[in-house]
């Protein structure tokens, strides 16, 4: 059995107000302890902002700058430039945002920062919806998922933000899952050492938002990875793809079964989602195979 | 550059908020017996010692093993391994090769010459053990470990009982038996060989001379096949046959043997005879799929060209040209409610004849309860005992084949251990225990199998058939080091914490503290989500209701 290995340096503390069993808090624990104390955080309105804590209590040992929903990447760029001006170029600027703040409302700011290759480590906690405001759909909500604003299931696909980011040719893009803690830690360490824009999208099965049992967020995330619904990947310079988990299982059903938001699906819908998953997986394999680093 | 900070920026950590008030359940760390532990006749802490093999701590594994069983090399060869039938891993892929791993450790101990530590303190109480088979030796060992003075009596010139005089060398090499017995004797057991305790009066005398007596005389008389003339020169007693062959002086018989019986002893007789160059037929009442012998024994016997005539009985024997003719009939076999019970109906229209030079009936062993008549109460075919191995006479305890129909070596070892515990209580004036049930075991569903990718089981290699029939060398080989290590890692460690830290790392609330050799839940912060429980691979932490906050 592979053991989990990282040092909890106490960078994230008990008493935060995440739901019991929240995988976002779990991921924050890994990320904050891996990034360490020489860092400044920028956080957009989202569950992560709530978990970091409102004045006068903070669950996070580094300073956190609470910005607007539109401007996480822009604020982070500013903080980084100010640090450089103060001759502190090695201080990590860590940005926390939700999928609403990344795929939708903050996309312009992120795209601009990425185009300028700002030296920020941007973490998107992707719980596939506007969750701290009660669970509305975002452009990250997947096809067929029920949210407060898509009561019969969403009729459009999840936006492929990874490809949008890859098109910016930033040095590092990765996905991570709270079920794969060592992989998450390794990706944070790697990103931290790279200068330029780094974006890591972390899948967060939201307990109330997805209708997942209190003890099941990690298991659900693991099933997403194993079913190929949420592949764990890295993209360097927008072109070199690598999969951290290179096999996928045959069926997404066990993943769907963990969640109430898919409870209404009949066999035809499940088959359609399966076909989509298989198709995307094949495309990803192709991208891995076509990566220039593999074809010198 | 020391800038004065505005008090506006001074925050406190969220540690002041006690989220423990949110919960309705709290995780609880606890050891739960694995199903293998409960099924193991000596209740060995299997998960624990296999875990040590996985960490390449073979000495540590042995130290754990010998708490309950001084014979890991013997048990690792010939135990009927009910642990494996109970193993949770079978519901995932295949059972863990517990028995082969036990041998792996036992052999290492013999090769390295590891000895038992002398008792921490010597005590004055004297205990007599009658019978130096696995039951008596196990009791003597456990009593010596506790510092009691033990005298062991055996009728035979050497210790071991059926380990020495019953089980053939090709399954259990006698150097192994010698090695594991010697260690026990070296603990300071006073051994009296060729010392038969003849009758009830002699037993009573021993009881008077010692603080307690343990009776473990086995089941030494062969069951008799009705209607067979045991005085005929062509009838050979199976126990005599095996004892002689084991001692290297086989009984002289003709070429063609018919072994009657379908149990392990019959397999041992048949396969021993094959190694002596005989042509062997096994005749059993049971059909082949219901033979009481273990399947592997039957398969290996078939490989060794033993001919099986199953579902049939011998009705008469008569001299015939150049030997004997056995008049046989096919039977209808109906198993009864209990193991060993059955009914048979001969089929008159399906008779046949077998030719042979000698017959070896091997239909089981009886305990000699007559010998103790007038002193010890009996229960059916064995000496009567209560749940804690006390006979009808205060201070006389009994176990092994003489007191039980659970006729296996490790059953005898387990009974010897349990009796030792009770004898210790008795001589120290404590009240008797309430039995040896280990309670509920860890269900498979509490294992997080994600942490155990499917992996094929490692089974020990067996010698080629041609080689086997050349002599009495052991059939089964020892697992190689890499295979043992990989097999050990297949164990789920059911209910037995492996200190993997998953519970600690998967808590989103930092509510688990690592301590020396364990963990503690901070009830101030635990929200009761159960993630630690869910992500525990081994089922060593569980939620219990807790609404106090
Ligand atoms: C051929 C054969 C093969 C077997 N194979 C297996 C196997 O593969 N696996 C397995 O688990 N089990 C096997 N068994 C069963 C197993 O051997 C017995 O269940 C086990 O040995 C019982 O142990 P015990 O200590 O009660 O008796 P025993 O092993 O019979 O030992 C009894 C001892 O008491 C001594 N004794 C008897 N009477 C007196 C007396 N009056 N005074 C002094 N000493 C006395 C005897 O000399 C003997 O040493 C086999 C049995 C047979 C017959
Ligand atoms: C421009 C703007 N619109 C709406 C809001 C209200 N608002 C605050 S958080 C939030 C949801 C954000 O969703 P997401 O970024 O996915 O984070 P999550 O709550 O899911 O963690 C919204 C709509 C806002 N702060 N600013
Ligand atoms: S997996 Fe290991 S602990 Fe569990 S029953 Fe099997 S051998 Fe015993
Ligand atoms: S994971 Fe943490 S918060 Fe959840 S039950 Fe376990 S100790 Fe409590
Ligand atoms: S998760 Fe690991 S360390 Fe925690 S109780 Fe289970 S086995 Fe022990
Ligand atoms: Mg969201």
PDB file of N, CA and C in Angstrom, chain B residues 303-390:
ATOM      1  N   UNK B 303      -2.142 -38.059  -8.340  1.00  0.00           N
ATOM      2  CA  UNK B 303      -0.919 -37.822  -9.117  1.00  0.00           C
ATOM      3  C   UNK B 303       0.104 -38.932  -8.893  1.00  0.00           C
ATOM      4  N   UNK B 304       0.078 -39.479  -7.677  1.00  0.00           N
ATOM      5  CA  UNK B 304       1.052 -40.522  -7.343  1.00  0.00           C
ATOM      6  C   UNK B 304       0.543 -41.917  -7.700  1.00  0.00           C
ATOM      7  N   UNK B 305      -0.480 -41.968  -8.564  1.00  0.00           N
ATOM      8  CA  UNK B 305      -1.005 -43.245  -9.067  1.00  0.00           C
ATOM      9  C   UNK B 305      -1.663 -44.110  -8.021  1.00  0.00           C
ATOM     10  N   UNK B 306      -2.232 -43.495  -6.998  1.00  0.00           N
ATOM     11  CA  UNK B 306      -3.091 -44.245  -6.101  1.00  0.00           C
ATOM     12  C   UNK B 306      -4.423 -44.384  -6.844  1.00  0.00           C
ATOM     13  N   UNK B 307      -4.957 -45.601  -6.861  1.00  0.00           N
ATOM     14  CA  UNK B 307      -6.244 -45.832  -7.533  1.00  0.00           C
ATOM     15  C   UNK B 307      -7.359 -45.642  -6.518  1.00  0.00           C
ATOM     16  N   UNK B 308      -8.364 -44.875  -6.872  1.00  0.00           N
ATOM     17  CA  UNK B 308      -9.485 -44.627  -5.951  1.00  0.00           C
ATOM     18  C   UNK B 308     -10.717 -45.392  -6.410  1.00  0.00           C
ATOM     19  N   UNK B 309     -11.282 -46.165  -5.490  1.00  0.00           N
ATOM     20  CA  UNK B 309     -12.585 -46.785  -5.726  1.00  0.00           C
ATOM     21  C   UNK B 309     -13.496 -46.196  -4.656  1.00  0.00           C
ATOM     22  N   UNK B 310     -14.262 -45.185  -5.051  1.00  0.00           N
ATOM     23  CA  UNK B 310     -15.031 -44.420  -4.074  1.00  0.00           C
ATOM     24  C   UNK B 310     -16.501 -44.803  -4.151  1.00  0.00           C
ATOM     25  N   UNK B 311     -17.201 -44.566  -3.049  1.00  0.00           N
ATOM     26  CA  UNK B 311     -18.625 -44.883  -3.009  1.00  0.00           C
ATOM     27  C   UNK B 311     -18.864 -46.386  -3.039  1.00  0.00           C
ATOM     28  N   UNK B 312     -18.029 -47.139  -2.309  1.00  0.00           N
ATOM     29  CA  UNK B 312     -18.154 -48.599  -2.330  1.00  0.00           C
ATOM     30  C   UNK B 312     -17.684 -49.165  -0.998  1.00  0.00           C
ATOM     31  N   UNK B 313     -18.116 -50.412  -0.694  1.00  0.00           N
ATOM     32  CA  UNK B 313     -17.688 -51.040   0.548  1.00  0.00           C
ATOM     33  C   UNK B 313     -17.234 -52.477   0.304  1.00  0.00           C
ATOM     34  N   UNK B 314     -16.357 -52.928   1.202  1.00  0.00           N
ATOM     35  CA  UNK B 314     -15.940 -54.324   1.157  1.00  0.00           C
ATOM     36  C   UNK B 314     -16.920 -55.113   2.018  1.00  0.00           C
ATOM     37  N   UNK B 315     -17.419 -56.268   1.473  1.00  0.00           N
ATOM     38  CA  UNK B 315     -18.375 -57.044   2.269  1.00  0.00           C
ATOM     39  C   UNK B 315     -17.782 -58.359   2.756  1.00  0.00           C
ATOM     40  N   UNK B 316     -16.797 -58.857   2.037  1.00  0.00           N
ATOM     41  CA  UNK B 316     -16.152 -60.092   2.484  1.00  0.00           C
ATOM     42  C   UNK B 316     -14.776 -60.181   1.840  1.00  0.00           C
ATOM     43  N   UNK B 317     -13.882 -60.965   2.504  1.00  0.00           N
ATOM     44  CA  UNK B 317     -12.551 -61.213   1.949  1.00  0.00           C
ATOM     45  C   UNK B 317     -12.379 -62.720   1.870  1.00  0.00           C
ATOM     46  N   UNK B 318     -11.857 -63.181   0.788  1.00  0.00           N
ATOM     47  CA  UNK B 318     -11.578 -64.626   0.717  1.00  0.00           C
ATOM     48  C   UNK B 318     -10.267 -64.831  -0.017  1.00  0.00           C
ATOM     49  N   UNK B 319      -9.578 -65.942   0.351  1.00  0.00           N
ATOM     50  CA  UNK B 319      -8.328 -66.245  -0.348  1.00  0.00           C
ATOM     51  C   UNK B 319      -8.634 -66.508  -1.817  1.00  0.00           C
ATOM     52  N   UNK B 320      -7.751 -66.105  -2.666  1.00  0.00           N
ATOM     53  CA  UNK B 320      -7.921 -66.344  -4.105  1.00  0.00           C
ATOM     54  C   UNK B 320      -6.549 -66.639  -4.661  1.00  0.00           C
ATOM     55  N   UNK B 321      -6.532 -67.061  -5.912  1.00  0.00           N
ATOM     56  CA  UNK B 321      -5.269 -67.441  -6.530  1.00  0.00           C
ATOM     57  C   UNK B 321      -4.248 -66.322  -6.367  1.00  0.00           C
ATOM     58  N   UNK B 322      -3.136 -66.623  -5.669  1.00  0.00           N
ATOM     59  CA  UNK B 322      -2.034 -65.663  -5.535  1.00  0.00           C
ATOM     60  C   UNK B 322      -2.346 -64.475  -4.643  1.00  0.00           C
ATOM     61  N   UNK B 323      -3.357 -64.553  -3.779  1.00  0.00           N
ATOM     62  CA  UNK B 323      -3.643 -63.421  -2.881  1.00  0.00           C
ATOM     63  C   UNK B 323      -5.046 -63.477  -2.330  1.00  0.00           C
ATOM     64  N   UNK B 324      -5.679 -62.276  -2.267  1.00  0.00           N
ATOM     65  CA  UNK B 324      -7.010 -62.171  -1.681  1.00  0.00           C
ATOM     66  C   UNK B 324      -7.985 -61.642  -2.723  1.00  0.00           C
ATOM     67  N   UNK B 325      -9.248 -62.039  -2.560  1.00  0.00           N
ATOM     68  CA  UNK B 325     -10.303 -61.420  -3.359  1.00  0.00           C
ATOM     69  C   UNK B 325     -11.217 -60.689  -2.395  1.00  0.00           C
ATOM     70  N   UNK B 326     -11.499 -59.422  -2.678  1.00  0.00           N
ATOM     71  CA  UNK B 326     -12.368 -58.610  -1.827  1.00  0.00           C
ATOM     72  C   UNK B 326     -13.707 -58.466  -2.547  1.00  0.00           C
ATOM     73  N   UNK B 327     -14.752 -58.991  -1.931  1.00  0.00           N
ATOM     74  CA  UNK B 327     -16.082 -58.838  -2.516  1.00  0.00           C
ATOM     75  C   UNK B 327     -16.638 -57.487  -2.094  1.00  0.00           C
ATOM     76  N   UNK B 328     -16.923 -56.660  -3.095  1.00  0.00           N
ATOM     77  CA  UNK B 328     -17.318 -55.271  -2.813  1.00  0.00           C
ATOM     78  C   UNK B 328     -18.654 -54.968  -3.459  1.00  0.00           C
ATOM     79  N   UNK B 329     -19.291 -53.927  -2.953  1.00  0.00           N
ATOM     80  CA  UNK B 329     -20.526 -53.438  -3.573  1.00  0.00           C
ATOM     81  C   UNK B 329     -20.499 -51.925  -3.583  1.00  0.00           C
ATOM     82  N   UNK B 330     -21.026 -51.351  -4.631  1.00  0.00           N
ATOM     83  CA  UNK B 330     -21.233 -49.901  -4.646  1.00  0.00           C
ATOM     84  C   UNK B 330     -22.271 -49.569  -3.580  1.00  0.00           C
ATOM     85  N   UNK B 331     -22.173 -48.347  -3.012  1.00  0.00           N
ATOM     86  CA  UNK B 331     -23.145 -47.973  -1.987  1.00  0.00           C
ATOM     87  C   UNK B 331     -23.744 -46.611  -2.315  1.00  0.00           C
ATOM     88  N   UNK B 332     -24.935 -46.432  -1.758  1.00  0.00           N
ATOM     89  CA  UNK B 332     -25.509 -45.092  -1.794  1.00  0.00           C
ATOM     90  C   UNK B 332     -25.116 -44.443  -0.481  1.00  0.00           C
ATOM     91  N   UNK B 333     -24.502 -43.284  -0.566  1.00  0.00           N
ATOM     92  CA  UNK B 333     -23.943 -42.627   0.621  1.00  0.00           C
ATOM     93  C   UNK B 333     -24.773 -41.385   0.944  1.00  0.00           C
ATOM     94  N   UNK B 334     -25.311 -41.343   2.154  1.00  0.00           N
ATOM     95  CA  UNK B 334     -26.099 -40.162   2.558  1.00  0.00           C
ATOM     96  C   UNK B 334     -25.440 -39.512   3.769  1.00  0.00           C
ATOM     97  N   UNK B 335     -24.883 -38.336   3.588  1.00  0.00           N
ATOM     98  CA  UNK B 335     -24.220 -37.686   4.727  1.00  0.00           C
ATOM     99  C   UNK B 335     -25.233 -37.332   5.811  1.00  0.00           C
ATOM    100  N   UNK B 336     -24.818 -37.418   7.070  1.00  0.00           N
ATOM    101  CA  UNK B 336     -25.689 -37.066   8.200  1.00  0.00           C
ATOM    102  C   UNK B 336     -25.558 -35.598   8.559  1.00  0.00           C
ATOM    103  N   UNK B 337     -26.150 -35.258   9.688  1.00  0.00           N
ATOM    104  CA  UNK B 337     -26.168 -33.840  10.102  1.00  0.00           C
ATOM    105  C   UNK B 337     -24.790 -33.362  10.522  1.00  0.00           C
ATOM    106  N   UNK B 338     -24.092 -34.189  11.315  1.00  0.00           N
ATOM    107  CA  UNK B 338     -22.783 -33.773  11.818  1.00  0.00           C
ATOM    108  C   UNK B 338     -21.669 -34.325  10.937  1.00  0.00           C
ATOM    109  N   UNK B 339     -20.499 -33.646  10.997  1.00  0.00           N
ATOM    110  CA  UNK B 339     -19.358 -34.142  10.252  1.00  0.00           C
ATOM    111  C   UNK B 339     -19.025 -35.557  10.737  1.00  0.00           C
ATOM    112  N   UNK B 340     -18.800 -36.459   9.817  1.00  0.00           N
ATOM    113  CA  UNK B 340     -18.457 -37.829  10.193  1.00  0.00           C
ATOM    114  C   UNK B 340     -19.666 -38.748  10.290  1.00  0.00           C
ATOM    115  N   UNK B 341     -20.874 -38.181  10.343  1.00  0.00           N
ATOM    116  CA  UNK B 341     -22.079 -39.033  10.390  1.00  0.00           C
ATOM    117  C   UNK B 341     -22.587 -39.281   8.975  1.00  0.00           C
ATOM    118  N   UNK B 342     -23.062 -40.517   8.740  1.00  0.00           N
ATOM    119  CA  UNK B 342     -23.590 -40.826   7.412  1.00  0.00           C
ATOM    120  C   UNK B 342     -24.417 -42.109   7.485  1.00  0.00           C
ATOM    121  N   UNK B 343     -25.177 -42.372   6.422  1.00  0.00           N
ATOM    122  CA  UNK B 343     -25.891 -43.644   6.285  1.00  0.00           C
ATOM    123  C   UNK B 343     -25.518 -44.222   4.927  1.00  0.00           C
ATOM    124  N   UNK B 344     -25.442 -45.557   4.832  1.00  0.00           N
ATOM    125  CA  UNK B 344     -25.115 -46.161   3.538  1.00  0.00           C
ATOM    126  C   UNK B 344     -26.093 -47.302   3.214  1.00  0.00           C
ATOM    127  N   UNK B 345     -26.356 -47.435   1.939  1.00  0.00           N
ATOM    128  CA  UNK B 345     -27.171 -48.547   1.447  1.00  0.00           C
ATOM    129  C   UNK B 345     -26.399 -49.231   0.326  1.00  0.00           C
ATOM    130  N   UNK B 346     -26.005 -50.522   0.522  1.00  0.00           N
ATOM    131  CA  UNK B 346     -25.302 -51.224  -0.570  1.00  0.00           C
ATOM    132  C   UNK B 346     -26.247 -51.424  -1.759  1.00  0.00           C
ATOM    133  N   UNK B 347     -25.715 -51.302  -2.953  1.00  0.00           N
ATOM    134  CA  UNK B 347     -26.523 -51.496  -4.159  1.00  0.00           C
ATOM    135  C   UNK B 347     -26.266 -52.916  -4.657  1.00  0.00           C
ATOM    136  N   UNK B 348     -27.296 -53.789  -4.508  1.00  0.00           N
ATOM    137  CA  UNK B 348     -27.102 -55.216  -4.752  1.00  0.00           C
ATOM    138  C   UNK B 348     -26.743 -55.523  -6.205  1.00  0.00           C
ATOM    139  N   UNK B 349     -27.199 -54.666  -7.097  1.00  0.00           N
ATOM    140  CA  UNK B 349     -26.926 -54.936  -8.512  1.00  0.00           C
ATOM    141  C   UNK B 349     -25.603 -54.342  -8.989  1.00  0.00           C
ATOM    142  N   UNK B 350     -24.785 -53.849  -8.050  1.00  0.00           N
ATOM    143  CA  UNK B 350     -23.508 -53.259  -8.461  1.00  0.00           C
ATOM    144  C   UNK B 350     -22.403 -53.816  -7.586  1.00  0.00           C
ATOM    145  N   UNK B 351     -22.112 -55.070  -7.762  1.00  0.00           N
ATOM    146  CA  UNK B 351     -21.052 -55.702  -6.975  1.00  0.00           C
ATOM    147  C   UNK B 351     -19.833 -55.914  -7.863  1.00  0.00           C
ATOM    148  N   UNK B 352     -18.666 -55.996  -7.210  1.00  0.00           N
ATOM    149  CA  UNK B 352     -17.435 -56.229  -7.967  1.00  0.00           C
ATOM    150  C   UNK B 352     -16.382 -56.818  -7.034  1.00  0.00           C
ATOM    151  N   UNK B 353     -15.277 -57.201  -7.576  1.00  0.00           N
ATOM    152  CA  UNK B 353     -14.231 -57.849  -6.789  1.00  0.00           C
ATOM    153  C   UNK B 353     -12.911 -57.095  -6.980  1.00  0.00           C
ATOM    154  N   UNK B 354     -12.187 -56.917  -5.873  1.00  0.00           N
ATOM    155  CA  UNK B 354     -10.845 -56.326  -5.956  1.00  0.00           C
ATOM    156  C   UNK B 354      -9.837 -57.394  -5.548  1.00  0.00           C
ATOM    157  N   UNK B 355      -8.669 -57.364  -6.170  1.00  0.00           N
ATOM    158  CA  UNK B 355      -7.630 -58.308  -5.775  1.00  0.00           C
ATOM    159  C   UNK B 355      -6.562 -57.580  -4.965  1.00  0.00           C
ATOM    160  N   UNK B 356      -6.024 -58.273  -3.962  1.00  0.00           N
ATOM    161  CA  UNK B 356      -5.009 -57.635  -3.116  1.00  0.00           C
ATOM    162  C   UNK B 356      -4.166 -58.684  -2.426  1.00  0.00           C
ATOM    163  N   UNK B 357      -3.038 -58.208  -1.846  1.00  0.00           N
ATOM    164  CA  UNK B 357      -2.223 -59.080  -1.021  1.00  0.00           C
ATOM    165  C   UNK B 357      -2.380 -58.745   0.460  1.00  0.00           C
ATOM    166  N   UNK B 358      -2.757 -57.477   0.735  1.00  0.00           N
ATOM    167  CA  UNK B 358      -2.966 -57.087   2.134  1.00  0.00           C
ATOM    168  C   UNK B 358      -3.994 -55.966   2.185  1.00  0.00           C
ATOM    169  N   UNK B 359      -4.598 -55.840   3.369  1.00  0.00           N
ATOM    170  CA  UNK B 359      -5.615 -54.809   3.586  1.00  0.00           C
ATOM    171  C   UNK B 359      -5.168 -53.946   4.756  1.00  0.00           C
ATOM    172  N   UNK B 360      -5.266 -52.631   4.581  1.00  0.00           N
ATOM    173  CA  UNK B 360      -4.929 -51.731   5.694  1.00  0.00           C
ATOM    174  C   UNK B 360      -6.157 -50.870   5.993  1.00  0.00           C
ATOM    175  N   UNK B 361      -6.944 -51.272   6.972  1.00  0.00           N
ATOM    176  CA  UNK B 361      -8.091 -50.431   7.314  1.00  0.00           C
ATOM    177  C   UNK B 361      -7.610 -49.150   8.005  1.00  0.00           C
ATOM    178  N   UNK B 362      -8.089 -48.007   7.527  1.00  0.00           N
ATOM    179  CA  UNK B 362      -7.688 -46.717   8.105  1.00  0.00           C
ATOM    180  C   UNK B 362      -8.948 -45.892   8.265  1.00  0.00           C
ATOM    181  N   UNK B 363      -9.771 -46.293   9.228  1.00  0.00           N
ATOM    182  CA  UNK B 363     -11.071 -45.652   9.321  1.00  0.00           C
ATOM    183  C   UNK B 363     -11.190 -44.800  10.571  1.00  0.00           C
ATOM    184  N   UNK B 364     -10.045 -44.475  11.159  1.00  0.00           N
ATOM    185  CA  UNK B 364     -10.098 -43.535  12.278  1.00  0.00           C
ATOM    186  C   UNK B 364      -9.554 -44.131  13.553  1.00  0.00           C
ATOM    187  N   UNK B 365      -9.413 -43.251  14.539  1.00  0.00           N
ATOM    188  CA  UNK B 365      -8.777 -43.618  15.806  1.00  0.00           C
ATOM    189  C   UNK B 365      -9.748 -43.382  16.955  1.00  0.00           C
ATOM    190  N   UNK B 366      -9.715 -44.248  17.931  1.00  0.00           N
ATOM    191  CA  UNK B 366     -10.522 -44.063  19.135  1.00  0.00           C
ATOM    192  C   UNK B 366      -9.645 -43.648  20.308  1.00  0.00           C
ATOM    193  N   UNK B 367     -10.222 -42.817  21.163  1.00  0.00           N
ATOM    194  CA  UNK B 367      -9.537 -42.481  22.412  1.00  0.00           C
ATOM    195  C   UNK B 367      -9.728 -43.652  23.372  1.00  0.00           C
ATOM    196  N   UNK B 368      -8.673 -43.933  24.114  1.00  0.00           N
ATOM    197  CA  UNK B 368      -8.731 -45.041  25.061  1.00  0.00           C
ATOM    198  C   UNK B 368      -9.325 -44.522  26.378  1.00  0.00           C
ATOM    199  N   UNK B 369     -10.658 -44.406  26.405  1.00  0.00           N
ATOM    200  CA  UNK B 369     -11.270 -43.861  27.624  1.00  0.00           C
ATOM    201  C   UNK B 369     -11.431 -44.930  28.702  1.00  0.00           C
ATOM    202  N   UNK B 370     -11.408 -46.196  28.276  1.00  0.00           N
ATOM    203  CA  UNK B 370     -11.560 -47.309  29.209  1.00  0.00           C
ATOM    204  C   UNK B 370     -10.499 -47.295  30.294  1.00  0.00           C
ATOM    205  N   UNK B 371      -9.315 -46.910  29.872  1.00  0.00           N
ATOM    206  CA  UNK B 371      -8.156 -46.919  30.767  1.00  0.00           C
ATOM    207  C   UNK B 371      -8.420 -46.116  32.050  1.00  0.00           C
ATOM    208  N   UNK B 372      -9.214 -45.086  31.955  1.00  0.00           N
ATOM    209  CA  UNK B 372      -9.430 -44.200  33.115  1.00  0.00           C
ATOM    210  C   UNK B 372     -10.779 -44.452  33.778  1.00  0.00           C
ATOM    211  N   UNK B 373     -11.399 -45.585  33.395  1.00  0.00           N
ATOM    212  CA  UNK B 373     -12.731 -45.901  33.933  1.00  0.00           C
ATOM    213  C   UNK B 373     -12.735 -45.833  35.453  1.00  0.00           C
ATOM    214  N   UNK B 374     -13.810 -45.341  35.995  1.00  0.00           N
ATOM    215  CA  UNK B 374     -13.943 -45.253  37.442  1.00  0.00           C
ATOM    216  C   UNK B 374     -13.406 -43.955  37.997  1.00  0.00           C
ATOM    217  N   UNK B 375     -12.577 -43.270  37.228  1.00  0.00           N
ATOM    218  CA  UNK B 375     -12.031 -41.996  37.733  1.00  0.00           C
ATOM    219  C   UNK B 375     -12.605 -40.829  36.935  1.00  0.00           C
ATOM    220  N   UNK B 376     -12.457 -40.874  35.611  1.00  0.00           N
ATOM    221  CA  UNK B 376     -12.861 -39.720  34.792  1.00  0.00           C
ATOM    222  C   UNK B 376     -14.170 -39.991  34.066  1.00  0.00           C
ATOM    223  N   UNK B 377     -15.079 -39.028  34.092  1.00  0.00           N
ATOM    224  CA  UNK B 377     -16.328 -39.128  33.352  1.00  0.00           C
ATOM    225  C   UNK B 377     -16.067 -39.030  31.859  1.00  0.00           C
ATOM    226  N   UNK B 378     -16.945 -39.697  31.091  1.00  0.00           N
ATOM    227  CA  UNK B 378     -16.760 -39.638  29.636  1.00  0.00           C
ATOM    228  C   UNK B 378     -17.929 -38.901  29.009  1.00  0.00           C
ATOM    229  N   UNK B 379     -17.707 -38.435  27.808  1.00  0.00           N
ATOM    230  CA  UNK B 379     -18.755 -37.793  27.021  1.00  0.00           C
ATOM    231  C   UNK B 379     -18.710 -38.441  25.656  1.00  0.00           C
ATOM    232  N   UNK B 380     -19.564 -39.453  25.451  1.00  0.00           N
ATOM    233  CA  UNK B 380     -19.524 -40.185  24.189  1.00  0.00           C
ATOM    234  C   UNK B 380     -18.192 -40.882  24.061  1.00  0.00           C
ATOM    235  N   UNK B 381     -17.488 -40.691  22.950  1.00  0.00           N
ATOM    236  CA  UNK B 381     -16.247 -41.441  22.721  1.00  0.00           C
ATOM    237  C   UNK B 381     -15.016 -40.815  23.364  1.00  0.00           C
ATOM    238  N   UNK B 382     -15.174 -39.709  24.075  1.00  0.00           N
ATOM    239  CA  UNK B 382     -13.993 -39.022  24.626  1.00  0.00           C
ATOM    240  C   UNK B 382     -14.193 -38.727  26.110  1.00  0.00           C
ATOM    241  N   UNK B 383     -13.092 -38.310  26.755  1.00  0.00           N
ATOM    242  CA  UNK B 383     -13.156 -37.890  28.160  1.00  0.00           C
ATOM    243  C   UNK B 383     -14.003 -36.616  28.242  1.00  0.00           C
ATOM    244  N   UNK B 384     -14.889 -36.573  29.212  1.00  0.00           N
ATOM    245  CA  UNK B 384     -15.767 -35.410  29.334  1.00  0.00           C
ATOM    246  C   UNK B 384     -15.055 -34.222  29.962  1.00  0.00           C
ATOM    247  N   UNK B 385     -15.245 -33.037  29.369  1.00  0.00           N
ATOM    248  CA  UNK B 385     -14.690 -31.798  29.954  1.00  0.00           C
ATOM    249  C   UNK B 385     -15.750 -30.713  29.835  1.00  0.00           C
ATOM    250  N   UNK B 386     -15.576 -29.665  30.650  1.00  0.00           N
ATOM    251  CA  UNK B 386     -16.474 -28.520  30.508  1.00  0.00           C
ATOM    252  C   UNK B 386     -15.848 -27.533  29.527  1.00  0.00           C
ATOM    253  N   UNK B 387     -16.404 -26.348  29.416  1.00  0.00           N
ATOM    254  CA  UNK B 387     -15.921 -25.376  28.436  1.00  0.00           C
ATOM    255  C   UNK B 387     -14.489 -24.928  28.661  1.00  0.00           C
ATOM    256  N   UNK B 388     -13.942 -25.209  29.834  1.00  0.00           N
ATOM    257  CA  UNK B 388     -12.570 -24.766  30.108  1.00  0.00           C
ATOM    258  C   UNK B 388     -11.658 -25.958  30.460  1.00  0.00           C
ATOM    259  N   UNK B 389     -11.991 -27.109  29.865  1.00  0.00           N
ATOM    260  CA  UNK B 389     -11.141 -28.295  29.875  1.00  0.00           C
ATOM    261  C   UNK B 389     -10.960 -28.942  31.238  1.00  0.00           C
ATOM    262  N   UNK B 390     -11.913 -28.732  32.158  1.00  0.00           N
ATOM    263  CA  UNK B 390     -11.869 -29.429  33.450  1.00  0.00           C
ATOM    264  C   UNK B 390     -12.585 -30.769  33.303  1.00  0.00           C
TER     265      UNK B 390
END
